[in-house]
């Protein structure tokens, strides 16, 4: 909860990846708040009040997962909205001539996106394809599984691209981007 609040303010891409990890964490505990309290929250060196706030937050997420039918797979609506916002911002940035560095980075990653979409879900938005690649790589690293040099290179490029998108998202939220084209 505290991490999510900080990430949401500072880096929307890291926030979204973190929230996907939280969804998987809740699934790993069978969406059982009592287990999460006992086996997860208790590990933290927080005050009782902070632990209660965390339990409330996880409880709210579990309720949403149950209501939205994503207890087993899929993403919460709050996370889908962020993905949609990033997808729309990507389209705006690409359709404007004001962001040549962003457009250049997009075309650098486009071959990787095309390749990933051939292997996976070709219907999902390109930005979601990038996030799925980043999340999948993060999970492989957590499991201490190897990643090929080609994959490593692709992920590095995708990370740079998504980082730029995240920076523009923050700038748009704080100052408002002006699209003149």
PDB file of C-alpha atoms in Angstrom:
ATOM      1  CA  UNK A   1       0.000   0.000   0.000  1.00  0.00           C
ATOM      2  CA  UNK A   2       2.697   2.486   0.977  1.00  0.00           C
ATOM      3  CA  UNK A   3       4.866   1.433  -1.944  1.00  0.00           C
ATOM      4  CA  UNK A   4       1.915   1.693  -4.331  1.00  0.00           C
ATOM      5  CA  UNK A   5       1.152   5.234  -3.151  1.00  0.00           C
ATOM      6  CA  UNK A   6       4.747   6.363  -3.749  1.00  0.00           C
ATOM      7  CA  UNK A   7       5.043   4.637  -7.116  1.00  0.00           C
ATOM      8  CA  UNK A   8       1.741   6.045  -8.351  1.00  0.00           C
ATOM      9  CA  UNK A   9       3.057   9.561  -7.725  1.00  0.00           C
ATOM     10  CA  UNK A  10       6.552   9.036  -9.105  1.00  0.00           C
ATOM     11  CA  UNK A  11       6.510   6.331 -11.789  1.00  0.00           C
ATOM     12  CA  UNK A  12       3.272   5.024 -13.267  1.00  0.00           C
ATOM     13  CA  UNK A  13       5.003   2.145 -15.074  1.00  0.00           C
ATOM     14  CA  UNK A  14       6.588   0.830 -11.887  1.00  0.00           C
ATOM     15  CA  UNK A  15       3.250   1.343 -10.133  1.00  0.00           C
ATOM     16  CA  UNK A  16       1.425  -0.780 -12.690  1.00  0.00           C
ATOM     17  CA  UNK A  17       4.018  -3.572 -12.553  1.00  0.00           C
ATOM     18  CA  UNK A  18       3.854  -3.452  -8.759  1.00  0.00           C
ATOM     19  CA  UNK A  19       0.061  -3.684  -8.785  1.00  0.00           C
ATOM     20  CA  UNK A  20       0.206  -6.702 -11.112  1.00  0.00           C
ATOM     21  CA  UNK A  21       2.577  -8.269  -8.593  1.00  0.00           C
ATOM     22  CA  UNK A  22       0.117  -7.467  -5.775  1.00  0.00           C
ATOM     23  CA  UNK A  23      -2.670  -9.186  -7.755  1.00  0.00           C
ATOM     24  CA  UNK A  24      -0.468 -12.285  -8.033  1.00  0.00           C
ATOM     25  CA  UNK A  25       0.439 -12.056  -4.342  1.00  0.00           C
ATOM     26  CA  UNK A  26      -3.245 -12.036  -3.390  1.00  0.00           C
ATOM     27  CA  UNK A  27      -3.848 -15.036  -5.651  1.00  0.00           C
ATOM     28  CA  UNK A  28      -0.901 -16.872  -4.059  1.00  0.00           C
ATOM     29  CA  UNK A  29      -2.632 -16.469  -0.694  1.00  0.00           C
ATOM     30  CA  UNK A  30      -5.915 -17.721  -2.150  1.00  0.00           C
ATOM     31  CA  UNK A  31      -7.446 -14.240  -1.821  1.00  0.00           C
ATOM     32  CA  UNK A  32      -7.715 -14.971   1.913  1.00  0.00           C
ATOM     33  CA  UNK A  33      -7.366 -11.835   4.005  1.00  0.00           C
ATOM     34  CA  UNK A  34      -6.784 -13.851   7.187  1.00  0.00           C
ATOM     35  CA  UNK A  35      -3.829 -15.628   5.539  1.00  0.00           C
ATOM     36  CA  UNK A  36      -2.458 -12.349   4.191  1.00  0.00           C
ATOM     37  CA  UNK A  37      -2.666 -10.806   7.661  1.00  0.00           C
ATOM     38  CA  UNK A  38      -1.065 -13.794   9.370  1.00  0.00           C
ATOM     39  CA  UNK A  39       1.514 -14.865   6.799  1.00  0.00           C
ATOM     40  CA  UNK A  40       2.390 -11.622   5.021  1.00  0.00           C
ATOM     41  CA  UNK A  41       1.486  -8.397   6.836  1.00  0.00           C
ATOM     42  CA  UNK A  42       2.846  -9.672  10.160  1.00  0.00           C
ATOM     43  CA  UNK A  43       6.343  -9.871   8.618  1.00  0.00           C
ATOM     44  CA  UNK A  44       6.532  -6.089   8.334  1.00  0.00           C
ATOM     45  CA  UNK A  45       7.908  -3.881  11.063  1.00  0.00           C
ATOM     46  CA  UNK A  46       4.884  -1.586  11.080  1.00  0.00           C
ATOM     47  CA  UNK A  47       2.738  -0.223  13.857  1.00  0.00           C
ATOM     48  CA  UNK A  48      -0.556  -1.955  14.577  1.00  0.00           C
ATOM     49  CA  UNK A  49      -2.332   0.969  12.931  1.00  0.00           C
ATOM     50  CA  UNK A  50      -0.230   0.631   9.768  1.00  0.00           C
ATOM     51  CA  UNK A  51      -0.842  -3.118   9.685  1.00  0.00           C
ATOM     52  CA  UNK A  52      -4.573  -2.442   9.956  1.00  0.00           C
ATOM     53  CA  UNK A  53      -4.385   0.055   7.071  1.00  0.00           C
ATOM     54  CA  UNK A  54      -2.543  -2.548   4.982  1.00  0.00           C
ATOM     55  CA  UNK A  55      -5.124  -5.203   5.822  1.00  0.00           C
ATOM     56  CA  UNK A  56      -7.919  -2.832   4.810  1.00  0.00           C
ATOM     57  CA  UNK A  57      -6.155  -2.071   1.510  1.00  0.00           C
ATOM     58  CA  UNK A  58      -5.568  -5.739   0.692  1.00  0.00           C
ATOM     59  CA  UNK A  59      -9.127  -6.524   1.751  1.00  0.00           C
ATOM     60  CA  UNK A  60     -10.470  -3.872  -0.635  1.00  0.00           C
ATOM     61  CA  UNK A  61      -8.359  -5.307  -3.475  1.00  0.00           C
ATOM     62  CA  UNK A  62      -9.604  -8.832  -2.738  1.00  0.00           C
ATOM     63  CA  UNK A  63     -13.224  -7.612  -2.795  1.00  0.00           C
ATOM     64  CA  UNK A  64     -12.606  -5.899  -6.144  1.00  0.00           C
ATOM     65  CA  UNK A  65     -10.946  -9.029  -7.558  1.00  0.00           C
ATOM     66  CA  UNK A  66     -13.965 -11.096  -6.514  1.00  0.00           C
ATOM     67  CA  UNK A  67     -16.480  -8.573  -7.876  1.00  0.00           C
ATOM     68  CA  UNK A  68     -14.595  -8.093 -11.145  1.00  0.00           C
ATOM     69  CA  UNK A  69     -14.022 -11.796 -11.766  1.00  0.00           C
ATOM     70  CA  UNK A  70     -10.233 -11.649 -11.751  1.00  0.00           C
ATOM     71  CA  UNK A  71      -9.600 -13.861  -8.749  1.00  0.00           C
ATOM     72  CA  UNK A  72      -7.784 -16.439 -10.890  1.00  0.00           C
ATOM     73  CA  UNK A  73      -6.425 -14.382 -13.807  1.00  0.00           C
ATOM     74  CA  UNK A  74      -6.660 -10.950 -15.334  1.00  0.00           C
ATOM     75  CA  UNK A  75      -6.280  -7.478 -13.906  1.00  0.00           C
ATOM     76  CA  UNK A  76      -8.322  -5.187 -11.717  1.00  0.00           C
ATOM     77  CA  UNK A  77     -10.292  -2.418 -13.396  1.00  0.00           C
ATOM     78  CA  UNK A  78      -8.166   0.207 -11.612  1.00  0.00           C
ATOM     79  CA  UNK A  79      -5.116  -1.258 -13.348  1.00  0.00           C
ATOM     80  CA  UNK A  80      -6.889  -1.565 -16.692  1.00  0.00           C
ATOM     81  CA  UNK A  81      -7.734   2.144 -16.506  1.00  0.00           C
ATOM     82  CA  UNK A  82      -4.061   3.032 -16.023  1.00  0.00           C
ATOM     83  CA  UNK A  83      -3.155   0.801 -18.976  1.00  0.00           C
ATOM     84  CA  UNK A  84      -5.804   2.534 -21.094  1.00  0.00           C
ATOM     85  CA  UNK A  85      -4.468   5.955 -20.106  1.00  0.00           C
ATOM     86  CA  UNK A  86      -0.936   4.918 -21.079  1.00  0.00           C
ATOM     87  CA  UNK A  87      -2.183   3.474 -24.374  1.00  0.00           C
ATOM     88  CA  UNK A  88      -4.027   6.704 -25.187  1.00  0.00           C
ATOM     89  CA  UNK A  89      -1.036   8.853 -24.232  1.00  0.00           C
ATOM     90  CA  UNK A  90       1.201   6.699 -26.440  1.00  0.00           C
ATOM     91  CA  UNK A  91      -1.138   7.311 -29.391  1.00  0.00           C
ATOM     92  CA  UNK A  92      -1.163  11.063 -28.721  1.00  0.00           C
ATOM     93  CA  UNK A  93       2.626  11.231 -28.483  1.00  0.00           C
ATOM     94  CA  UNK A  94       3.064   9.257 -31.700  1.00  0.00           C
ATOM     95  CA  UNK A  95       0.553  11.348 -33.635  1.00  0.00           C
ATOM     96  CA  UNK A  96       2.343  14.580 -32.732  1.00  0.00           C
ATOM     97  CA  UNK A  97       5.535  15.865 -34.339  1.00  0.00           C
ATOM     98  CA  UNK A  98       6.513  17.488 -31.016  1.00  0.00           C
ATOM     99  CA  UNK A  99       8.023  14.326 -29.527  1.00  0.00           C
ATOM    100  CA  UNK A 100      10.627  13.059 -32.034  1.00  0.00           C
ATOM    101  CA  UNK A 101      12.757  11.273 -29.409  1.00  0.00           C
ATOM    102  CA  UNK A 102       9.725   9.358 -28.178  1.00  0.00           C
ATOM    103  CA  UNK A 103       8.713   8.446 -31.725  1.00  0.00           C
ATOM    104  CA  UNK A 104      12.271   7.339 -32.460  1.00  0.00           C
ATOM    105  CA  UNK A 105      12.291   5.108 -29.375  1.00  0.00           C
ATOM    106  CA  UNK A 106       8.917   3.659 -30.363  1.00  0.00           C
ATOM    107  CA  UNK A 107      10.233   2.633 -33.774  1.00  0.00           C
ATOM    108  CA  UNK A 108      13.269   1.108 -32.088  1.00  0.00           C
ATOM    109  CA  UNK A 109      11.039  -1.166 -29.989  1.00  0.00           C
ATOM    110  CA  UNK A 110       8.392  -1.832 -32.615  1.00  0.00           C
ATOM    111  CA  UNK A 111      10.142  -4.947 -34.033  1.00  0.00           C
ATOM    112  CA  UNK A 112      10.220  -6.445 -30.520  1.00  0.00           C
ATOM    113  CA  UNK A 113       6.549  -5.644 -30.019  1.00  0.00           C
ATOM    114  CA  UNK A 114       5.677  -7.276 -33.355  1.00  0.00           C
ATOM    115  CA  UNK A 115       7.669 -10.387 -32.407  1.00  0.00           C
ATOM    116  CA  UNK A 116       6.069 -10.600 -28.963  1.00  0.00           C
ATOM    117  CA  UNK A 117       2.581 -10.180 -30.404  1.00  0.00           C
ATOM    118  CA  UNK A 118       3.221 -13.029 -32.861  1.00  0.00           C
ATOM    119  CA  UNK A 119       4.003 -15.291 -29.911  1.00  0.00           C
ATOM    120  CA  UNK A 120       1.260 -14.063 -27.614  1.00  0.00           C
ATOM    121  CA  UNK A 121      -1.912 -12.065 -27.834  1.00  0.00           C
ATOM    122  CA  UNK A 122      -1.905 -10.048 -31.049  1.00  0.00           C
ATOM    123  CA  UNK A 123      -5.144  -8.345 -30.013  1.00  0.00           C
ATOM    124  CA  UNK A 124      -3.776  -6.556 -26.951  1.00  0.00           C
ATOM    125  CA  UNK A 125      -2.539  -2.968 -27.245  1.00  0.00           C
ATOM    126  CA  UNK A 126       1.159  -2.517 -27.947  1.00  0.00           C
ATOM    127  CA  UNK A 127       1.771  -0.864 -24.583  1.00  0.00           C
ATOM    128  CA  UNK A 128       0.226  -3.844 -22.795  1.00  0.00           C
ATOM    129  CA  UNK A 129       2.491  -6.150 -24.817  1.00  0.00           C
ATOM    130  CA  UNK A 130       5.466  -4.168 -23.492  1.00  0.00           C
ATOM    131  CA  UNK A 131       4.229  -4.423 -19.913  1.00  0.00           C
ATOM    132  CA  UNK A 132       3.613  -8.156 -20.265  1.00  0.00           C
ATOM    133  CA  UNK A 133       7.198  -8.573 -21.496  1.00  0.00           C
ATOM    134  CA  UNK A 134       8.564  -6.534 -18.585  1.00  0.00           C
ATOM    135  CA  UNK A 135       6.437  -8.380 -16.039  1.00  0.00           C
ATOM    136  CA  UNK A 136       7.300 -11.777 -17.474  1.00  0.00           C
ATOM    137  CA  UNK A 137      10.997 -10.959 -17.359  1.00  0.00           C
ATOM    138  CA  UNK A 138      10.669  -9.707 -13.797  1.00  0.00           C
ATOM    139  CA  UNK A 139       9.024 -13.005 -12.819  1.00  0.00           C
ATOM    140  CA  UNK A 140      11.779 -15.022 -14.536  1.00  0.00           C
ATOM    141  CA  UNK A 141      14.417 -13.051 -12.641  1.00  0.00           C
ATOM    142  CA  UNK A 142      12.613 -13.603  -9.331  1.00  0.00           C
ATOM    143  CA  UNK A 143      12.644 -17.326 -10.079  1.00  0.00           C
ATOM    144  CA  UNK A 144      16.366 -17.020 -10.913  1.00  0.00           C
ATOM    145  CA  UNK A 145      15.769 -18.315 -14.429  1.00  0.00           C
ATOM    146  CA  UNK A 146      18.079 -17.363 -17.253  1.00  0.00           C
ATOM    147  CA  UNK A 147      17.274 -14.817 -19.934  1.00  0.00           C
ATOM    148  CA  UNK A 148      18.879 -14.955 -23.362  1.00  0.00           C
ATOM    149  CA  UNK A 149      21.089 -12.059 -24.494  1.00  0.00           C
ATOM    150  CA  UNK A 150      18.559 -11.242 -27.241  1.00  0.00           C
ATOM    151  CA  UNK A 151      15.732 -11.090 -24.713  1.00  0.00           C
ATOM    152  CA  UNK A 152      17.917  -9.016 -22.394  1.00  0.00           C
ATOM    153  CA  UNK A 153      18.545  -6.523 -25.200  1.00  0.00           C
ATOM    154  CA  UNK A 154      14.847  -6.346 -26.126  1.00  0.00           C
ATOM    155  CA  UNK A 155      13.841  -5.805 -22.491  1.00  0.00           C
ATOM    156  CA  UNK A 156      16.419  -3.041 -22.125  1.00  0.00           C
ATOM    157  CA  UNK A 157      14.938  -1.233 -25.143  1.00  0.00           C
ATOM    158  CA  UNK A 158      11.365  -1.774 -23.957  1.00  0.00           C
ATOM    159  CA  UNK A 159      12.324  -0.501 -20.491  1.00  0.00           C
ATOM    160  CA  UNK A 160      13.724   2.694 -22.006  1.00  0.00           C
ATOM    161  CA  UNK A 161      10.595   3.191 -24.113  1.00  0.00           C
ATOM    162  CA  UNK A 162       8.164   2.554 -21.243  1.00  0.00           C
ATOM    163  CA  UNK A 163      10.305   4.796 -19.028  1.00  0.00           C
ATOM    164  CA  UNK A 164       9.873   7.638 -21.512  1.00  0.00           C
ATOM    165  CA  UNK A 165       6.121   7.017 -21.644  1.00  0.00           C
ATOM    166  CA  UNK A 166       5.997   7.028 -17.842  1.00  0.00           C
ATOM    167  CA  UNK A 167       7.895  10.319 -17.722  1.00  0.00           C
ATOM    168  CA  UNK A 168       5.479  11.893 -20.198  1.00  0.00           C
ATOM    169  CA  UNK A 169       2.537  10.552 -18.170  1.00  0.00           C
ATOM    170  CA  UNK A 170       3.895  12.227 -15.030  1.00  0.00           C
ATOM    171  CA  UNK A 171       4.578  15.469 -16.896  1.00  0.00           C
ATOM    172  CA  UNK A 172       1.062  15.388 -18.362  1.00  0.00           C
ATOM    173  CA  UNK A 173      -0.482  14.876 -14.909  1.00  0.00           C
ATOM    174  CA  UNK A 174       1.628  17.589 -13.284  1.00  0.00           C
ATOM    175  CA  UNK A 175       1.840  20.247 -15.992  1.00  0.00           C
ATOM    176  CA  UNK A 176      -0.297  19.056 -18.867  1.00  0.00           C
ATOM    177  CA  UNK A 177       1.264  18.196 -22.211  1.00  0.00           C
ATOM    178  CA  UNK A 178       0.287  20.481 -25.036  1.00  0.00           C
ATOM    179  CA  UNK A 179      -0.353  18.700 -28.315  1.00  0.00           C
ATOM    180  CA  UNK A 180      -0.328  21.237 -31.138  1.00  0.00           C
ATOM    181  CA  UNK A 181      -0.596  18.901 -34.138  1.00  0.00           C
TER     182      UNK A 181
END
